[in-house]
Amino acid sequence: MACHLESDAHPMELLSLVYRHYRWPFVIITLLSLLSALLGIGVIAFINERLITSVDEPLWVLGQLIGLILLLLLITLGSQLALTTLGHHFVYNLRGKLLKQVLDTDVERLRDIGQAPLLASLSKDIASITLAFVRLPELVQGSILTLGASLYLIWLSASMFMVTAIWVVVTLVLGWMMVQRVYHHLKLVRGAEDRLYQDYQAIIDGSRELMLNRQRAQALYEDQYEPNAREFREHVIRADTYHLSAVNWSNIMMLGAIGLAFFLANTLGWANNQIAATFALTLLFLRTPMLQAIGALPTLIAAQVAFDKVRALALAEHRPDFPAQKAAQPWQTLTLEEVSFAYQGRESERSGFAVGPLSLTLTRGDQVFLIGGNGSGKSTLAMLLTGLYRPVSGRIRLDGKPVEDQEAYRQLFSAIFTDFYLFDRLLGPQGVDSRDIDEWLTRLNMGSKLQLDGDRILDIRLSQGQRKRVALLLAIAEQRDIMLFDEWAADQDPQFRRIFYQVLLPRLREMGKTVVAISHDDHYFALADRLLEMRSGQLHELGSAERAALSDVVGRLNQHEEAAGV
C-alpha cells in the first residue's frame, strides 16, 4: 500500500498517516492499547480495594494479583509489538515510495536538488522516521493510560483530581514549551546535516585532488567543514539541553504531585488516607509512561522534520508500478523543431544559460558528429535529444508526428555520457543475445578482462577507458535504435580510439544503428555523415565547403605538430 506525504505538518502526523493507510489494523491496535490501559487501572483498583487493608484468603488474592499482572503484561506487550510492526510496514512502504519517486523524477529536477539532499533523505530522514515508530508505542500507551487513570481518579475524588490535574497540566505545558525548542533546534540540525553531507561528498570524491593540494584540503576543512560541524554541534547540544530539562522537570514535578495529594487529603481533609494512597500509587504508576511519552516526542518531532525535508524535495508524483515498456515504434526521421531550453532556479549551477531555438532532422542510419567548445551547449542538446530534458518551447517529432509519450520516446536511445554510471548487468528487451555479446567482447578487447555469470558482470573495477568499453557493451545489449556517445573516445588510447572511429562505428552502421557522437577528435571528422557544431547555444551544420576548410586547418596543424616533433 502506497504512503503519501500530503496534508499540513503537525506533530501527530505520524499517527494520522498510519491511520489513513492502515485504518482497521490501527483501530484494533488502539483498542488493544485501551484494554491495556483499563487493565492497568484495574490492577490499581484491585490493590486499592483488596491489598491496602488486611485481607482474608491472602493466597487467593495474591493469585488474582499475579494473574492480572500477567494478563496486563501480555496485552501491553502485544499492543506495543503490533503498533511497532505496523510502523515498520509503513516505513518500508515509505522508503520504497521515496525511491520510486526518485526513479520517476526528471533528471533536470534531480540535478537541481543535488546528490547530498537526496542521500540524506534516503538515509537519515528514513532512519529518523523509523526511530519515531520505535518510540511511537510509548506515546500511544502513555496517552491512553493517562486518560484511563484520570477517569478513575475523578471517580475517587473529583476535587482532588482537579487540583492535582492543574499541577500536572502546568508541568506538562511547561515541559511541552521546552520540547518546542527541541523541535526548533532539530530543524536547524537537519539543515546543518545537509551541508555536512555535501562536505563529506567533496572530501571523498575529491580525495586525490585534496591529497595533491593540501592548501585546498585545509581550506575545505577549516572554512567549510568546521563551521558546519560547529553549527551542528551547537544545535544538537541545545536540543538535548531542552529535552533533558523537559524530562527532569516532568519527573520531579510528578513527585511533587504525589506530595500535593497527601497534603490535600491529610492537611485539608479532602479525602481519607486510602484515597490519598491510591492517588499516590496511580501517579507513581503513571509517571513512567507519561515521561516515556514526553521522551518520545523529540523522536516524533525529528520524524516530522524528516517528513518536511522529504516533502520539500518536490519529487515526481508517486506511481506504484513501472509501466510496461512499449516496443519502439518504427521511424525514419527524428526532428527537433525550434526547440529551446533554459536552466532556471537558484539551485542550478548553470542558471541563466539557454540553448536554442534549435532545428535538426536525423535520418535513420545517420552517423552524426557534434562538435563545439566547452560550454557551447553540446551536453544540453544531448539531454534534449534523448528526452531527458523537456524543451521549454518547440516540439520533437518522429516522422512528422509530435512526440506525446516522453517515456516511450526515450526507449529509442542508449547513451554513454561523460559522467556515466556503470551498472553490472546486461539487459535487453528479450534477454541478452550471447552471440552479440561474444562478438563485442572481442571487438572491445575485453574478453579476457571480464568475467560473466549469466547476464551479470562479476567485477567492474577497471580503468576509465575499460569502463567505457563495458558501458558500450551494456548499450549494445539494450538493442536501441539510436546510440549517443558523449566524448566516448576521450579516455581511450590512440590505437583503440582509431578502432572506435574506423571499425566500431562502421559495425554499428551495419547493425542499423543511428549514432550521435559528441567529439573533439578532429582527425576523424571526415568519417561522419554529417558534422554539427554548437556555438553559444546555437546549432549549425557544417556544409562540404566548411568541412573541407576545417580538414585543411586540421591537416596544417598536424603537419606543424609533426615538424615540431610533438
mmCIF file of N, CA and C in Angstrom, residues 85-168:
data_model
loop_
_atom_site.group_PDB
_atom_site.id
_atom_site.type_symbol
_atom_site.label_atom_id
_atom_site.label_comp_id
_atom_site.label_asym_id
_atom_site.label_seq_id
_atom_site.Cartn_x
_atom_site.Cartn_y
_atom_site.Cartn_z
ATOM 1 N N THR A 85 5.260 -3.115 14.698
ATOM 2 C CA THR A 85 5.278 -3.844 13.424
ATOM 3 C C THR A 85 4.540 -3.067 12.345
ATOM 4 N N LEU A 86 3.392 -2.506 12.711
ATOM 5 C CA LEU A 86 2.636 -1.698 11.759
ATOM 6 C C LEU A 86 3.455 -0.493 11.304
ATOM 7 N N GLY A 87 4.163 0.123 12.254
ATOM 8 C CA GLY A 87 5.004 1.267 11.901
ATOM 9 C C GLY A 87 6.108 0.901 10.941
ATOM 10 N N HIS A 88 6.724 -0.270 11.139
ATOM 11 C CA HIS A 88 7.807 -0.673 10.247
ATOM 12 C C HIS A 88 7.278 -1.029 8.854
ATOM 13 N N HIS A 89 6.057 -1.549 8.778
ATOM 14 C CA HIS A 89 5.441 -1.745 7.460
ATOM 15 C C HIS A 89 5.258 -0.394 6.769
ATOM 16 N N PHE A 90 4.833 0.589 7.537
ATOM 17 C CA PHE A 90 4.659 1.932 6.980
ATOM 18 C C PHE A 90 5.989 2.488 6.470
ATOM 19 N N VAL A 91 7.051 2.347 7.272
ATOM 20 C CA VAL A 91 8.368 2.851 6.880
ATOM 21 C C VAL A 91 8.873 2.124 5.637
ATOM 22 N N TYR A 92 8.639 0.806 5.578
ATOM 23 C CA TYR A 92 9.037 0.024 4.396
ATOM 24 C C TYR A 92 8.379 0.587 3.141
ATOM 25 N N ASN A 93 7.075 0.855 3.225
ATOM 26 C CA ASN A 93 6.376 1.406 2.066
ATOM 27 C C ASN A 93 6.840 2.823 1.750
ATOM 28 N N LEU A 94 7.112 3.599 2.801
ATOM 29 C CA LEU A 94 7.566 4.973 2.593
ATOM 30 C C LEU A 94 8.918 4.991 1.888
ATOM 31 N N ARG A 95 9.846 4.111 2.326
ATOM 32 C CA ARG A 95 11.161 4.057 1.697
ATOM 33 C C ARG A 95 11.038 3.676 0.219
ATOM 34 N N GLY A 96 10.216 2.650 -0.064
ATOM 35 C CA GLY A 96 10.027 2.250 -1.458
ATOM 36 C C GLY A 96 9.384 3.341 -2.281
ATOM 37 N N LYS A 97 8.419 4.042 -1.688
ATOM 38 C CA LYS A 97 7.761 5.132 -2.402
ATOM 39 C C LYS A 97 8.744 6.249 -2.737
ATOM 40 N N LEU A 98 9.578 6.614 -1.766
ATOM 41 C CA LEU A 98 10.531 7.690 -1.982
ATOM 42 C C LEU A 98 11.527 7.316 -3.080
ATOM 43 N N LEU A 99 12.028 6.084 -3.048
ATOM 44 C CA LEU A 99 12.977 5.648 -4.062
ATOM 45 C C LEU A 99 12.313 5.612 -5.442
ATOM 46 N N LYS A 100 11.054 5.170 -5.496
ATOM 47 C CA LYS A 100 10.336 5.144 -6.783
ATOM 48 C C LYS A 100 10.114 6.561 -7.292
ATOM 49 N N GLN A 101 9.843 7.502 -6.399
ATOM 50 C CA GLN A 101 9.690 8.891 -6.825
ATOM 51 C C GLN A 101 10.993 9.422 -7.419
ATOM 52 N N VAL A 102 12.132 9.061 -6.804
ATOM 53 C CA VAL A 102 13.423 9.475 -7.353
ATOM 54 C C VAL A 102 13.593 8.900 -8.755
ATOM 55 N N LEU A 103 13.225 7.623 -8.938
ATOM 56 C CA LEU A 103 13.350 6.988 -10.255
ATOM 57 C C LEU A 103 12.450 7.658 -11.293
ATOM 58 N N ASP A 104 11.309 8.215 -10.854
ATOM 59 C CA ASP A 104 10.350 8.810 -11.786
ATOM 60 C C ASP A 104 10.551 10.311 -11.986
ATOM 61 N N THR A 105 11.438 10.922 -11.213
ATOM 62 C CA THR A 105 11.640 12.369 -11.298
ATOM 63 C C THR A 105 12.574 12.713 -12.449
ATOM 64 N N ASP A 106 12.259 13.788 -13.141
ATOM 65 C CA ASP A 106 13.083 14.219 -14.276
ATOM 66 C C ASP A 106 14.523 14.485 -13.846
ATOM 67 N N VAL A 107 15.437 14.183 -14.746
ATOM 68 C CA VAL A 107 16.857 14.382 -14.480
ATOM 69 C C VAL A 107 17.148 15.838 -14.137
ATOM 70 N N GLU A 108 16.465 16.747 -14.822
ATOM 71 C CA GLU A 108 16.694 18.175 -14.567
ATOM 72 C C GLU A 108 16.388 18.520 -13.110
ATOM 73 N N ARG A 109 15.268 18.001 -12.586
ATOM 74 C CA ARG A 109 14.899 18.279 -11.196
ATOM 75 C C ARG A 109 15.880 17.641 -10.220
ATOM 76 N N LEU A 110 16.328 16.419 -10.513
ATOM 77 C CA LEU A 110 17.285 15.750 -9.631
ATOM 78 C C LEU A 110 18.598 16.525 -9.563
ATOM 79 N N ARG A 111 19.014 17.097 -10.678
ATOM 80 C CA ARG A 111 20.255 17.879 -10.663
ATOM 81 C C ARG A 111 20.069 19.170 -9.876
ATOM 82 N N ASP A 112 18.877 19.748 -9.943
ATOM 83 C CA ASP A 112 18.620 20.950 -9.150
ATOM 84 C C ASP A 112 18.638 20.638 -7.657
ATOM 85 N N ILE A 113 18.069 19.491 -7.269
ATOM 86 C CA ILE A 113 18.057 19.106 -5.854
ATOM 87 C C ILE A 113 19.465 18.868 -5.353
ATOM 88 N N GLY A 114 20.266 18.115 -6.118
ATOM 89 C CA GLY A 114 21.624 17.775 -5.704
ATOM 90 C C GLY A 114 21.686 16.417 -5.035
ATOM 91 N N GLN A 115 22.853 15.822 -5.087
ATOM 92 C CA GLN A 115 23.018 14.462 -4.573
ATOM 93 C C GLN A 115 22.916 14.395 -3.055
ATOM 94 N N ALA A 116 23.508 15.369 -2.360
ATOM 95 C CA ALA A 116 23.558 15.310 -0.893
ATOM 96 C C ALA A 116 22.166 15.306 -0.258
ATOM 97 N N PRO A 117 21.230 16.217 -0.625
ATOM 98 C CA PRO A 117 19.896 16.153 -0.020
ATOM 99 C C PRO A 117 19.165 14.848 -0.308
ATOM 100 N N LEU A 118 19.359 14.292 -1.516
ATOM 101 C CA LEU A 118 18.705 13.029 -1.849
ATOM 102 C C LEU A 118 19.231 11.898 -0.972
ATOM 103 N N LEU A 119 20.556 11.826 -0.829
ATOM 104 C CA LEU A 119 21.141 10.778 0.006
ATOM 105 C C LEU A 119 20.729 10.953 1.463
ATOM 106 N N ALA A 120 20.673 12.198 1.918
ATOM 107 C CA ALA A 120 20.283 12.453 3.305
ATOM 108 C C ALA A 120 18.848 12.007 3.560
ATOM 109 N N SER A 121 17.953 12.243 2.606
ATOM 110 C CA SER A 121 16.564 11.831 2.789
ATOM 111 C C SER A 121 16.426 10.317 2.757
ATOM 112 N N LEU A 122 17.155 9.663 1.848
ATOM 113 C CA LEU A 122 17.054 8.204 1.745
ATOM 114 C C LEU A 122 17.694 7.491 2.928
ATOM 115 N N SER A 123 18.614 8.161 3.613
ATOM 116 C CA SER A 123 19.289 7.512 4.737
ATOM 117 C C SER A 123 18.835 8.119 6.062
ATOM 118 N N LYS A 124 19.190 9.368 6.315
ATOM 119 C CA LYS A 124 18.934 9.989 7.610
ATOM 120 C C LYS A 124 17.449 10.194 7.868
ATOM 121 N N ASP A 125 16.719 10.720 6.872
ATOM 122 C CA ASP A 125 15.305 11.011 7.104
ATOM 123 C C ASP A 125 14.506 9.729 7.340
ATOM 124 N N ILE A 126 14.775 8.714 6.542
ATOM 125 C CA ILE A 126 14.071 7.449 6.745
ATOM 126 C C ILE A 126 14.450 6.841 8.091
ATOM 127 N N ALA A 127 15.718 6.971 8.489
ATOM 128 C CA ALA A 127 16.141 6.462 9.801
ATOM 129 C C ALA A 127 15.418 7.198 10.929
ATOM 130 N N SER A 128 15.222 8.507 10.787
ATOM 131 C CA SER A 128 14.507 9.279 11.807
ATOM 132 C C SER A 128 13.062 8.828 11.932
ATOM 133 N N ILE A 129 12.441 8.568 10.798
ATOM 134 C CA ILE A 129 11.049 8.111 10.823
ATOM 135 C C ILE A 129 10.965 6.716 11.436
ATOM 136 N N THR A 130 11.930 5.854 11.125
ATOM 137 C CA THR A 130 11.958 4.517 11.706
ATOM 138 C C THR A 130 12.089 4.586 13.223
ATOM 139 N N LEU A 131 12.997 5.438 13.710
ATOM 140 C CA LEU A 131 13.180 5.583 15.148
ATOM 141 C C LEU A 131 11.907 6.097 15.813
ATOM 142 N N ALA A 132 11.205 6.983 15.129
ATOM 143 C CA ALA A 132 9.964 7.501 15.693
ATOM 144 C C ALA A 132 8.947 6.384 15.897
ATOM 145 N N PHE A 133 8.894 5.443 14.963
ATOM 146 C CA PHE A 133 7.944 4.350 15.117
ATOM 147 C C PHE A 133 8.361 3.379 16.218
ATOM 148 N N VAL A 134 9.657 3.322 16.501
ATOM 149 C CA VAL A 134 10.102 2.518 17.639
ATOM 150 C C VAL A 134 9.586 3.125 18.938
ATOM 151 N N ARG A 135 9.536 4.455 19.005
ATOM 152 C CA ARG A 135 9.093 5.149 20.216
ATOM 153 C C ARG A 135 7.593 5.446 20.222
ATOM 154 N N LEU A 136 6.940 5.286 19.071
ATOM 155 C CA LEU A 136 5.530 5.623 18.985
ATOM 156 C C LEU A 136 4.658 4.853 19.980
ATOM 157 N N PRO A 137 4.894 3.537 20.221
ATOM 158 C CA PRO A 137 4.060 2.839 21.210
ATOM 159 C C PRO A 137 4.102 3.480 22.591
ATOM 160 N N GLU A 138 5.240 4.050 22.955
ATOM 161 C CA GLU A 138 5.333 4.707 24.266
ATOM 162 C C GLU A 138 4.381 5.896 24.338
ATOM 163 N N LEU A 139 4.294 6.646 23.234
ATOM 164 C CA LEU A 139 3.394 7.795 23.220
ATOM 165 C C LEU A 139 1.937 7.342 23.281
ATOM 166 N N VAL A 140 1.585 6.362 22.455
ATOM 167 C CA VAL A 140 0.196 5.894 22.421
ATOM 168 C C VAL A 140 -0.196 5.283 23.760
ATOM 169 N N GLN A 141 0.686 4.402 24.284
ATOM 170 C CA GLN A 141 0.380 3.726 25.550
ATOM 171 C C GLN A 141 0.267 4.735 26.690
ATOM 172 N N GLY A 142 1.211 5.674 26.748
ATOM 173 C CA GLY A 142 1.187 6.670 27.823
ATOM 174 C C GLY A 142 -0.037 7.552 27.756
ATOM 175 N N SER A 143 -0.454 7.947 26.541
ATOM 176 C CA SER A 143 -1.614 8.827 26.395
ATOM 177 C C SER A 143 -2.894 8.118 26.822
ATOM 178 N N ILE A 144 -3.077 6.889 26.344
ATOM 179 C CA ILE A 144 -4.301 6.152 26.688
ATOM 180 C C ILE A 144 -4.332 5.828 28.179
ATOM 181 N N LEU A 145 -3.198 5.436 28.718
ATOM 182 C CA LEU A 145 -3.129 5.104 30.142
ATOM 183 C C LEU A 145 -3.430 6.326 31.004
ATOM 184 N N THR A 146 -2.922 7.471 30.599
ATOM 185 C CA THR A 146 -3.182 8.709 31.343
ATOM 186 C C THR A 146 -4.661 9.053 31.321
ATOM 187 N N LEU A 147 -5.297 8.885 30.161
ATOM 188 C CA LEU A 147 -6.726 9.166 30.061
ATOM 189 C C LEU A 147 -7.528 8.237 30.982
ATOM 190 N N GLY A 148 -7.221 6.943 30.927
ATOM 191 C CA GLY A 148 -7.955 5.998 31.767
ATOM 192 C C GLY A 148 -7.747 6.251 33.249
ATOM 193 N N ALA A 149 -6.510 6.539 33.642
ATOM 194 C CA ALA A 149 -6.217 6.815 35.045
ATOM 195 C C ALA A 149 -6.920 8.078 35.511
ATOM 196 N N SER A 150 -7.022 9.064 34.644
ATOM 197 C CA SER A 150 -7.695 10.315 35.013
ATOM 198 C C SER A 150 -9.165 10.055 35.327
ATOM 199 N N LEU A 151 -9.810 9.236 34.514
ATOM 200 C CA LEU A 151 -11.218 8.920 34.764
ATOM 201 C C LEU A 151 -11.377 8.199 36.109
ATOM 202 N N TYR A 152 -10.436 7.318 36.417
ATOM 203 C CA TYR A 152 -10.510 6.592 37.687
ATOM 204 C C TYR A 152 -10.319 7.543 38.867
ATOM 205 N N LEU A 153 -9.387 8.466 38.764
ATOM 206 C CA LEU A 153 -9.140 9.412 39.851
ATOM 207 C C LEU A 153 -10.313 10.358 40.031
ATOM 208 N N ILE A 154 -10.976 10.757 38.952
ATOM 209 C CA ILE A 154 -12.172 11.599 39.071
ATOM 210 C C ILE A 154 -13.251 10.855 39.852
ATOM 211 N N TRP A 155 -13.375 9.557 39.573
ATOM 212 C CA TRP A 155 -14.377 8.752 40.284
ATOM 213 C C TRP A 155 -14.066 8.682 41.782
ATOM 214 N N LEU A 156 -12.752 8.663 42.124
ATOM 215 C CA LEU A 156 -12.365 8.602 43.538
ATOM 216 C C LEU A 156 -12.610 9.931 44.238
ATOM 217 N N SER A 157 -12.134 11.027 43.637
ATOM 218 C CA SER A 157 -12.299 12.352 44.259
ATOM 219 C C SER A 157 -12.117 13.416 43.181
ATOM 220 N N ALA A 158 -13.246 13.990 42.764
ATOM 221 C CA ALA A 158 -13.195 14.991 41.688
ATOM 222 C C ALA A 158 -12.418 16.234 42.121
ATOM 223 N N SER A 159 -12.592 16.671 43.362
ATOM 224 C CA SER A 159 -11.911 17.887 43.818
ATOM 225 C C SER A 159 -10.405 17.688 43.880
ATOM 226 N N MET A 160 -9.965 16.534 44.452
ATOM 227 C CA MET A 160 -8.518 16.269 44.492
ATOM 228 C C MET A 160 -7.951 16.117 43.080
ATOM 229 N N PHE A 161 -8.747 15.507 42.209
ATOM 230 C CA PHE A 161 -8.263 15.338 40.829
ATOM 231 C C PHE A 161 -8.072 16.694 40.154
ATOM 232 N N MET A 162 -9.015 17.646 40.350
ATOM 233 C CA MET A 162 -8.924 18.936 39.681
ATOM 234 C C MET A 162 -7.644 19.669 40.080
ATOM 235 N N VAL A 163 -7.346 19.696 41.391
ATOM 236 C CA VAL A 163 -6.141 20.394 41.848
ATOM 237 C C VAL A 163 -4.894 19.669 41.344
ATOM 238 N N THR A 164 -4.896 18.348 41.472
ATOM 239 C CA THR A 164 -3.739 17.570 41.005
ATOM 240 C C THR A 164 -3.573 17.717 39.497
ATOM 241 N N ALA A 165 -4.702 17.720 38.773
ATOM 242 C CA ALA A 165 -4.644 17.835 37.310
ATOM 243 C C ALA A 165 -4.063 19.177 36.890
ATOM 244 N N ILE A 166 -4.444 20.259 37.611
ATOM 245 C CA ILE A 166 -3.876 21.573 37.279
ATOM 246 C C ILE A 166 -2.357 21.539 37.454
ATOM 247 N N TRP A 167 -1.915 20.930 38.553
ATOM 248 C CA TRP A 167 -0.465 20.791 38.802
ATOM 249 C C TRP A 167 0.195 20.043 37.639
ATOM 250 N N VAL A 168 -0.397 18.911 37.256
ATOM 251 C CA VAL A 168 0.201 18.081 36.195
ATOM 252 C C VAL A 168 0.142 18.794 34.849
#
